[in-house]
CSV table of C-alpha atoms in Angstrom, one decimal:
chain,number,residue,atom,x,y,z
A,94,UNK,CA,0.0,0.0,0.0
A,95,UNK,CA,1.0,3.2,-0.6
A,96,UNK,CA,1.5,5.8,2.1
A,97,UNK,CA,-2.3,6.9,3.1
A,98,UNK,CA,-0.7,11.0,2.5
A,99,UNK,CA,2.0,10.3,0.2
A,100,UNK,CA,2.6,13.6,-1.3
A,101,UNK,CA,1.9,13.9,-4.8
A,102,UNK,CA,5.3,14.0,-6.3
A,103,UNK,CA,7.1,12.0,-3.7
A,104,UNK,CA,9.5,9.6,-4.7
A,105,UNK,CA,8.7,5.8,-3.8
A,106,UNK,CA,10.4,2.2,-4.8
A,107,UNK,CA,8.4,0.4,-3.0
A,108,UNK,CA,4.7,-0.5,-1.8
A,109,UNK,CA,5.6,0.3,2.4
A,110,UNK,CA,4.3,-2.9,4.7
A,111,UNK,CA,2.9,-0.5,7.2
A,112,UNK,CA,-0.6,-0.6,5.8
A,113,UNK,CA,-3.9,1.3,7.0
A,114,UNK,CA,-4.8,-2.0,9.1
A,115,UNK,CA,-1.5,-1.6,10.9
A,116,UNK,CA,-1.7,2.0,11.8
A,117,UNK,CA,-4.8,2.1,12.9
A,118,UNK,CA,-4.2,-0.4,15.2
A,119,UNK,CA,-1.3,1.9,16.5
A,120,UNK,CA,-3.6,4.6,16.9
A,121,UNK,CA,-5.6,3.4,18.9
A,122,UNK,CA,-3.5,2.0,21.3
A,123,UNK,CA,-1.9,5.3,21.5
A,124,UNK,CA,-5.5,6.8,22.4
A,125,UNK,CA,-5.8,4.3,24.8
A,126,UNK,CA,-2.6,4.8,26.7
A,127,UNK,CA,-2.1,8.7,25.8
A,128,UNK,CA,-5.8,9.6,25.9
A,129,UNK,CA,-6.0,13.5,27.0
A,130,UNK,CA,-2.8,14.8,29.1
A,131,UNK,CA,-3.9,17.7,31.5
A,132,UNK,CA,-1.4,20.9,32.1
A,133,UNK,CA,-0.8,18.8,35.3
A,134,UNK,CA,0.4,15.8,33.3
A,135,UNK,CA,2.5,18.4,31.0
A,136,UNK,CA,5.7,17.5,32.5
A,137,UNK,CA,9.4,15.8,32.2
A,138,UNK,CA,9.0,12.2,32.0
A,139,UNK,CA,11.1,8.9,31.9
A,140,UNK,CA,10.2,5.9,29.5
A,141,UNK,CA,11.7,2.9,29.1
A,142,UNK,CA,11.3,0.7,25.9
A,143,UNK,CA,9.7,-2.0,26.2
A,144,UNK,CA,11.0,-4.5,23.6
A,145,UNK,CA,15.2,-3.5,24.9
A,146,UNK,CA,14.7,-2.3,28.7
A,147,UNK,CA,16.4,0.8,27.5
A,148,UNK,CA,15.6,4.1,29.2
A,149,UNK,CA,15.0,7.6,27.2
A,150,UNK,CA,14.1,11.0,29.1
A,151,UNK,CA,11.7,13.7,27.0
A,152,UNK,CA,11.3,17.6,28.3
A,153,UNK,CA,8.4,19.3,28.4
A,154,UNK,CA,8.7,22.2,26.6
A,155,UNK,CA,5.9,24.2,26.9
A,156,UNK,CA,4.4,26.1,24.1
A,157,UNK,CA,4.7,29.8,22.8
A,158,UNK,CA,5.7,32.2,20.4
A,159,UNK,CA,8.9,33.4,19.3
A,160,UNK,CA,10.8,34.8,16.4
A,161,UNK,CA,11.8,32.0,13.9
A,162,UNK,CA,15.0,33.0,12.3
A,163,UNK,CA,18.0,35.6,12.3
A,164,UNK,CA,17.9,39.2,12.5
A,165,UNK,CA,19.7,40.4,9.3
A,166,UNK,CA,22.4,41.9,11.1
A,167,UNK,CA,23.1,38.7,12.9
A,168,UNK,CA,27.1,37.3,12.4
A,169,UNK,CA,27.8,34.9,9.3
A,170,UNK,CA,23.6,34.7,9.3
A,171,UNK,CA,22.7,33.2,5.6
A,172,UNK,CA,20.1,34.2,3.2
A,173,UNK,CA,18.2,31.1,3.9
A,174,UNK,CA,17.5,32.1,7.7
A,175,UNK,CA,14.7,35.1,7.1
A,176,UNK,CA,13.3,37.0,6.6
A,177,UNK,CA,11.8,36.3,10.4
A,178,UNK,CA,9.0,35.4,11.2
A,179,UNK,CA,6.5,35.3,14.3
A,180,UNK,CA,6.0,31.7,14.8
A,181,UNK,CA,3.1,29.8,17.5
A,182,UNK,CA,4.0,26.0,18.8
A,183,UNK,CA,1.9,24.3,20.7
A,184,UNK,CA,3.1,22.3,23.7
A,185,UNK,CA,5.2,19.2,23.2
A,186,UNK,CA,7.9,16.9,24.7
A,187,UNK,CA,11.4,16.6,23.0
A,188,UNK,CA,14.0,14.4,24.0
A,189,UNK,CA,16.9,15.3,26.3
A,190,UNK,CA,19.3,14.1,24.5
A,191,UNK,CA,19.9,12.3,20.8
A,192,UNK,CA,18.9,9.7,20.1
A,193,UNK,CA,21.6,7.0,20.9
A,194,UNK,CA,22.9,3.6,19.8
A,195,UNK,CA,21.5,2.2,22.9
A,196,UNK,CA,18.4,3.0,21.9
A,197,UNK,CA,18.2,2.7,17.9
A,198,UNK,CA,20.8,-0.2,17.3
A,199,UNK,CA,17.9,-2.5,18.1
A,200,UNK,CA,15.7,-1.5,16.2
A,201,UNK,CA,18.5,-1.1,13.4
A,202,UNK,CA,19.9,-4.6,13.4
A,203,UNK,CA,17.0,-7.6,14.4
A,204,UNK,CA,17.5,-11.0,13.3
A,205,UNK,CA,14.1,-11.2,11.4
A,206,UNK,CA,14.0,-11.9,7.5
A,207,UNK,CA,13.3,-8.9,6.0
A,208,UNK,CA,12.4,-7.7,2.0
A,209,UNK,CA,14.4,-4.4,0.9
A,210,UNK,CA,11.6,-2.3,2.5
A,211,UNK,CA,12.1,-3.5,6.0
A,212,UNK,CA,8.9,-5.9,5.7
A,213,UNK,CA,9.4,-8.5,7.8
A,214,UNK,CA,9.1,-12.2,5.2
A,215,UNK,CA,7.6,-14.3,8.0
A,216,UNK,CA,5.3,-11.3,9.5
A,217,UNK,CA,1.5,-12.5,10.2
A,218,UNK,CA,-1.2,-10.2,11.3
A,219,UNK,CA,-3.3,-12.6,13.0
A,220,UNK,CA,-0.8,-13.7,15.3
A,221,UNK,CA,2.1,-11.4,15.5
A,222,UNK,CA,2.0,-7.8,17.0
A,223,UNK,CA,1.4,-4.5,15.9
A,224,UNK,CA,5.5,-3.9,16.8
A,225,UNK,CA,6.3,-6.5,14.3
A,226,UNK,CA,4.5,-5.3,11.8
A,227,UNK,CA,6.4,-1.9,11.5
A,228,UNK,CA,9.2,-2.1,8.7
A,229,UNK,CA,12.7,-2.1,10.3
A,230,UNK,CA,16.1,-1.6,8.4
A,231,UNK,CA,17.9,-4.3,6.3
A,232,UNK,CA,21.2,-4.9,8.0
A,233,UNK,CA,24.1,-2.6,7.5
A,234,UNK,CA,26.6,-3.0,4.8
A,235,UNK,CA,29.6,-1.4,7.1
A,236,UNK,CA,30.1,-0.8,11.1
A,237,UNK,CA,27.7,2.1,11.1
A,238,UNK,CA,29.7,4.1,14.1
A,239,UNK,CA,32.5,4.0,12.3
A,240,UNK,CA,35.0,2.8,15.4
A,241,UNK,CA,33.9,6.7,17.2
A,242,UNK,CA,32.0,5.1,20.5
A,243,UNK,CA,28.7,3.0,21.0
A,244,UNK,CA,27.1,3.1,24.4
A,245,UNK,CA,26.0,6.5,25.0
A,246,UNK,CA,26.8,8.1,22.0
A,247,UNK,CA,24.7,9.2,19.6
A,248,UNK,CA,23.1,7.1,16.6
A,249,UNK,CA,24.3,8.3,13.4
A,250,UNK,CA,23.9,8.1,9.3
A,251,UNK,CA,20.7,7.0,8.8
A,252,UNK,CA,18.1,8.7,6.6
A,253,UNK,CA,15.1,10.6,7.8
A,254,UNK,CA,12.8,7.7,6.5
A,255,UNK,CA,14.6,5.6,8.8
A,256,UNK,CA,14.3,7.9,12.0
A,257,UNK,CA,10.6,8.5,10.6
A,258,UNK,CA,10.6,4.1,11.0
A,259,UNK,CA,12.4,4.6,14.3
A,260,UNK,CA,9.5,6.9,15.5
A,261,UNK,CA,6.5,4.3,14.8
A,262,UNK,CA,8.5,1.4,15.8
A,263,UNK,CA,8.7,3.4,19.7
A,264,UNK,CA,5.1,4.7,19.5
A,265,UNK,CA,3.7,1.4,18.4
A,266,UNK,CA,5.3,-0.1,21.7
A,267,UNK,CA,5.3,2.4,24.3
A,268,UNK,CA,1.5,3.7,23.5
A,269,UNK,CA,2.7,7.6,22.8
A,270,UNK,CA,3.0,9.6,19.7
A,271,UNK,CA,6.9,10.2,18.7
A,272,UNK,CA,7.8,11.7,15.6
A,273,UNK,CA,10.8,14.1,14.2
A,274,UNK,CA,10.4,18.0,15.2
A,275,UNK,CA,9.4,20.0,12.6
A,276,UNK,CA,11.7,22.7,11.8
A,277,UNK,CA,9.5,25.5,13.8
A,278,UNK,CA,9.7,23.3,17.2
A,279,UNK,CA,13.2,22.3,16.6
A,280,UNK,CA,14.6,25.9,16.7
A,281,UNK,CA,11.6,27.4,19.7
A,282,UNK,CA,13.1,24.3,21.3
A,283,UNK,CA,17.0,25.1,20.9
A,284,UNK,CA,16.4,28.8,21.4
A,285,UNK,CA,14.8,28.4,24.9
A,286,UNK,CA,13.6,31.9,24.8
A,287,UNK,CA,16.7,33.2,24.2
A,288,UNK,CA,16.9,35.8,21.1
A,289,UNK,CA,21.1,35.4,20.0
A,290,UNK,CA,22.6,33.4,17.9
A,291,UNK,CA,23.4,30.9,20.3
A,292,UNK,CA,21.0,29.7,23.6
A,293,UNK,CA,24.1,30.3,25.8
A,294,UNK,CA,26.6,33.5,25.3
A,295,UNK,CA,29.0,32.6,22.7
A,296,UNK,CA,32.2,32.7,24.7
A,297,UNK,CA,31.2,29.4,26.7
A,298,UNK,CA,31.0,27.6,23.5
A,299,UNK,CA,32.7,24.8,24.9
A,300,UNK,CA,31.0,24.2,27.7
A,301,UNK,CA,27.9,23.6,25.8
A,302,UNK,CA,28.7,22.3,22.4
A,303,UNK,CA,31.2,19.8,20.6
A,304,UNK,CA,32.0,21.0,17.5
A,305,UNK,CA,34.9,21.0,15.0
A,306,UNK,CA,37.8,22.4,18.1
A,307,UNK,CA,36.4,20.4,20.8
A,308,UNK,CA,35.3,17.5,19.3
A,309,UNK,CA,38.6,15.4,18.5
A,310,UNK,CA,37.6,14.5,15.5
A,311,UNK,CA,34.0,12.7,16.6
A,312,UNK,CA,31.0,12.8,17.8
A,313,UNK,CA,30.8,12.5,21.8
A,314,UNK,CA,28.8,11.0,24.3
A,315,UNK,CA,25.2,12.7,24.9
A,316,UNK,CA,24.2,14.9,27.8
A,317,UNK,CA,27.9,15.6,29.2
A,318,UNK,CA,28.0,19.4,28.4
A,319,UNK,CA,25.7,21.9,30.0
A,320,UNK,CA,21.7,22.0,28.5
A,321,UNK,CA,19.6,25.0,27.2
A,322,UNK,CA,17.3,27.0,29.4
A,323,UNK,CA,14.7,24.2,28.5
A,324,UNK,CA,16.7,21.4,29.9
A,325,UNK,CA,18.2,20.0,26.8
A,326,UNK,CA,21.5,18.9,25.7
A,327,UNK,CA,23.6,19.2,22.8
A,328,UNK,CA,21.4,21.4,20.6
A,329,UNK,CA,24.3,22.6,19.0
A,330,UNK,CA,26.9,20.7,17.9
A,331,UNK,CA,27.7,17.0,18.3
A,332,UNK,CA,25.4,15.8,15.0
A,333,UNK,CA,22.7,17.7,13.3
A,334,UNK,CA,19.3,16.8,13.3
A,335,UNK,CA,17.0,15.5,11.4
A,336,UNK,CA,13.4,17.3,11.4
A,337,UNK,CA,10.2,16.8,9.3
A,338,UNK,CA,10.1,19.4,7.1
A,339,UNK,CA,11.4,19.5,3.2
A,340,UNK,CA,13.7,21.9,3.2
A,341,UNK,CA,13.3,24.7,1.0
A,342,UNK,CA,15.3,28.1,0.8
A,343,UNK,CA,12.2,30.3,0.7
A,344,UNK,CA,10.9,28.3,4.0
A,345,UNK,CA,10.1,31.4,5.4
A,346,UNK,CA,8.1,33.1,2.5
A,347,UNK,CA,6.0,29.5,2.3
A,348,UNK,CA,5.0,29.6,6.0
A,349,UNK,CA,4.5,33.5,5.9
A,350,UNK,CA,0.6,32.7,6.0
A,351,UNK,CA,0.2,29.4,8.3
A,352,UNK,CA,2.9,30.8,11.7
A,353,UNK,CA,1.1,28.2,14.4
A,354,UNK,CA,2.8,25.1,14.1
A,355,UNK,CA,4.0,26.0,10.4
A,356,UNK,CA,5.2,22.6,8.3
A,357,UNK,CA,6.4,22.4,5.0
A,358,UNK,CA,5.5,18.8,4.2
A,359,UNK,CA,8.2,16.7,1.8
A,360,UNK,CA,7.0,16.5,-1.6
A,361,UNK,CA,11.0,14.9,-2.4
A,362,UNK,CA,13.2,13.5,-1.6
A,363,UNK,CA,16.3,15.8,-1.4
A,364,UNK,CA,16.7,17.9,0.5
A,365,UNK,CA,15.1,17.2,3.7
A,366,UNK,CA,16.0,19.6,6.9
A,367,UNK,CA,18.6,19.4,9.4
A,368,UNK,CA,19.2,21.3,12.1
A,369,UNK,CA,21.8,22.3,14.9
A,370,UNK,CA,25.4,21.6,13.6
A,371,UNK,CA,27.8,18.9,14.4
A,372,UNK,CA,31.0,17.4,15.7
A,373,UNK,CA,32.6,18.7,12.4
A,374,UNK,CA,31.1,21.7,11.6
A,375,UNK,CA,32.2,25.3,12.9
A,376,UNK,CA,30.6,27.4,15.5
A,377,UNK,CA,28.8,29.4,12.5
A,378,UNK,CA,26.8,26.6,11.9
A,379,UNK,CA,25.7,25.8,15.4
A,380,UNK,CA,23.3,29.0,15.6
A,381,UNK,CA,20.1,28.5,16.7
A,382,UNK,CA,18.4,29.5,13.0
A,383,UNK,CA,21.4,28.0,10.9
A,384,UNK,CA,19.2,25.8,8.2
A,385,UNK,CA,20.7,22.8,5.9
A,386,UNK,CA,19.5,20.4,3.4
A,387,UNK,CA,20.3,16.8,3.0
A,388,UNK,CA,21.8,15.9,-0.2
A,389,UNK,CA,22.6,12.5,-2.4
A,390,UNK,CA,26.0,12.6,-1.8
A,391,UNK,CA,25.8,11.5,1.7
A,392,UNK,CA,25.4,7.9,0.0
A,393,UNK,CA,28.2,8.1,-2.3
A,394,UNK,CA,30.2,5.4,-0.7
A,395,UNK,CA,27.0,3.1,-0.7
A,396,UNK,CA,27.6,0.1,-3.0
A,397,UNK,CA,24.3,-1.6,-3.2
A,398,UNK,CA,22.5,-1.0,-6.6
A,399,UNK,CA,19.4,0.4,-5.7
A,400,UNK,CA,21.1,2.4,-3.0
A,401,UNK,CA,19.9,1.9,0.6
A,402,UNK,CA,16.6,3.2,1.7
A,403,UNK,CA,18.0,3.1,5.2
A,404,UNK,CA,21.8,4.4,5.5
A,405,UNK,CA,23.5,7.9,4.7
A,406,UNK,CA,27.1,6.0,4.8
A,407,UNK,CA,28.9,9.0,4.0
A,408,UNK,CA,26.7,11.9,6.7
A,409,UNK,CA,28.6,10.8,10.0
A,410,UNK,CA,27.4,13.7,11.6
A,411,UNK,CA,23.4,13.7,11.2
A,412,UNK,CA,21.5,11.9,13.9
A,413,UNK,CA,18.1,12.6,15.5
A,414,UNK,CA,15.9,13.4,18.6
A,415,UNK,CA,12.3,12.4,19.0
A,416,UNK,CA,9.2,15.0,19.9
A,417,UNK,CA,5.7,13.8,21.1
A,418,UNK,CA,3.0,16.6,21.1
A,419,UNK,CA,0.5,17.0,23.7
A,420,UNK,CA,-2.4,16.0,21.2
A,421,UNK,CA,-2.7,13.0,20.2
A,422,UNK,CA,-3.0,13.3,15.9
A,423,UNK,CA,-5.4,11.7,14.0
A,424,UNK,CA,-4.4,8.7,11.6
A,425,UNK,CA,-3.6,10.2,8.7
A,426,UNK,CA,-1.4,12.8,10.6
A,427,UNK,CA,0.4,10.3,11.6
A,428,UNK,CA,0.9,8.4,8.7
A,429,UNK,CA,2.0,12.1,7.0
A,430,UNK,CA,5.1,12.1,9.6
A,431,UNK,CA,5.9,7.8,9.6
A,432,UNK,CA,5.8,7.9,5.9
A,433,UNK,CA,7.2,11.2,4.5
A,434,UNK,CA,10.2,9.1,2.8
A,435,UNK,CA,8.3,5.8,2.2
A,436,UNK,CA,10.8,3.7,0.6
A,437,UNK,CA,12.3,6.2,-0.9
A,438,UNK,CA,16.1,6.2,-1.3
């Protein structure tokens, strides 16, 4: 089946495995377990996943307004930061930290058969669960930290249809809604109500960010340096992050008339946002509104023919966090995020 909101235009291979059946199912157990969360409720929270017994922390970051973007007279700001614009969110929880290989590894290597779009060969709906039913990635064709650290450090080089997989394979066994940030909660979330460049004063760089000076030459371990006023680590620096949105130079002219929880939805596949900066970049590029797009060549190095719908070989500095919004989405909202990049490469 197709994706239920594949954009018109978007590029697909495949049919995806994760039909309507299947996320309905998920849906509902998510409004059973999520149901409505009260401003009491809206808080930091703890979850472990259930299938690996490993343990993730999300912030609640409460919603607002705030100005999207730089200020034209910001330092080494680029075109494609403005002009800015007064943007609305509305409440949500992001992770504290990346994503790490702790947590994605085993989602990224199981020991199920699996076709090239991560449908599981021996997967029955009548007696198998909704968990197993989500696609999950073909195995790896390399080591995919690349010898820079495992346990505790952040996940790395996988595409955003992957992370997108990564989300529904979480919600469909912990009962919550996780998805990728869109790029209008990713920088209200960074920025923390703070209006520089940076969410911290630019001469404690290092205390707050890994980046090309500080980073020997790799990512690091999440959560060591010092969080944002929200409570969150390594919004700059260490890898870039993967959001929901198709990026577009003129983002801000396209969301000029829709400023509460703007999106522009992927109608492509290339290129798709990023955010934050990384291990390798310099500190320009950490800013709070610095904006990038993903690009083909981060699978030059990939030698299967059809390239990998899973693995950006050749991007070892994008990674993700996850986000779950207060209100629980209908279906096909969901689907819109899980399926953005449906087997697309």
């Amino acid at each position: 089946m197709t994706s239920l909101c594949n954009p018109a235009g978007a590029q697909t291979a495949t049919t995806s495995p994760d039909n309507a059946e299947l996320l309905t199912k998920i849906h509902q157990q998510i409004l059973e377990t999520s149901g409505e969360v009260s401003q009491d409720d809206f808080k930091n929270y703890r979850q472990t996943i259930p299938r690996t017994g490993v343990e993730f922390e999300m912030v609640a970051v409460p919603g607002g307004s705030f100005m999207m973007g730089s200020p034209e007279d910001e330092e080494d700001r680029e075109d494609n930061e403005g002009p800015q614009q007064q943007v609305t969110v509305s409440p949500f929880w992001m992770g504290k930290c990346e994503v790490t290989w702790d947590e994605y590894e085993p989602y990224m290597i199981t020991q199920a058969p699996r076709e090239k779009n991560g449908a599981r060969k021996d997967y029955d709906p009548a007696t198998d669960d909704i968990v197993d039913g989500v696609s999950q990635p073909t195995p790896p064709y390399t080591e995919m930290s690349f010898g820079m650290g495992q346990t505790g450090y952040p996940a790395i080089s996988m595409t955003q249809h992957a992370a997108n997989k990564y989300c529904q394979w979480l919600s469909a066994q912990t009962g919550h809604f996780y998805r990728l940030p869109t790029e209008a909660e990713w920088e209200y979330a960074c920025r923390a109500g703070t209006t520089g460049p940076y969410s911290f004063d630019a001469d404690a760089m290092e205390d707050y960010a890994w980046f090309y000076d500080n980073s020997d030459d790799k990512y690091q371990q999440v959560g060591q340096l010092k969080p944002n006023p929200f409570g969150l680590h390594d919004m700059h620096g260490n890898v870039m992050e993967w959001t929901a949105d198709q990026y577009e130079d003129d983002y801000f002219d396209r969301i000029a008339d829709n400023t509460t929880n703007p999106i522009v939805r992927p109608i492509k596949l290339y290129p798709r946002s990023v955010r934050g900066g990384s291990w390798y970049d310099d500190p320009e590029q950490l800013r709070s509104a610095y904006r990038r797009g993903s690009d083909p060549s981060w699978k030059d190095q990939d030698p299967q023919l059809p390239r990998s719908i899973w693995y950006h070989t050749d991007a070892l500095w994008v990674g993700f966090r996850v986000v779950r919004p207060m209100q629980v989405p209908d279906v096909k909202t969901m689907d819109a995020f899980w399926n953005s990049a449906t087997d697309a490469r």
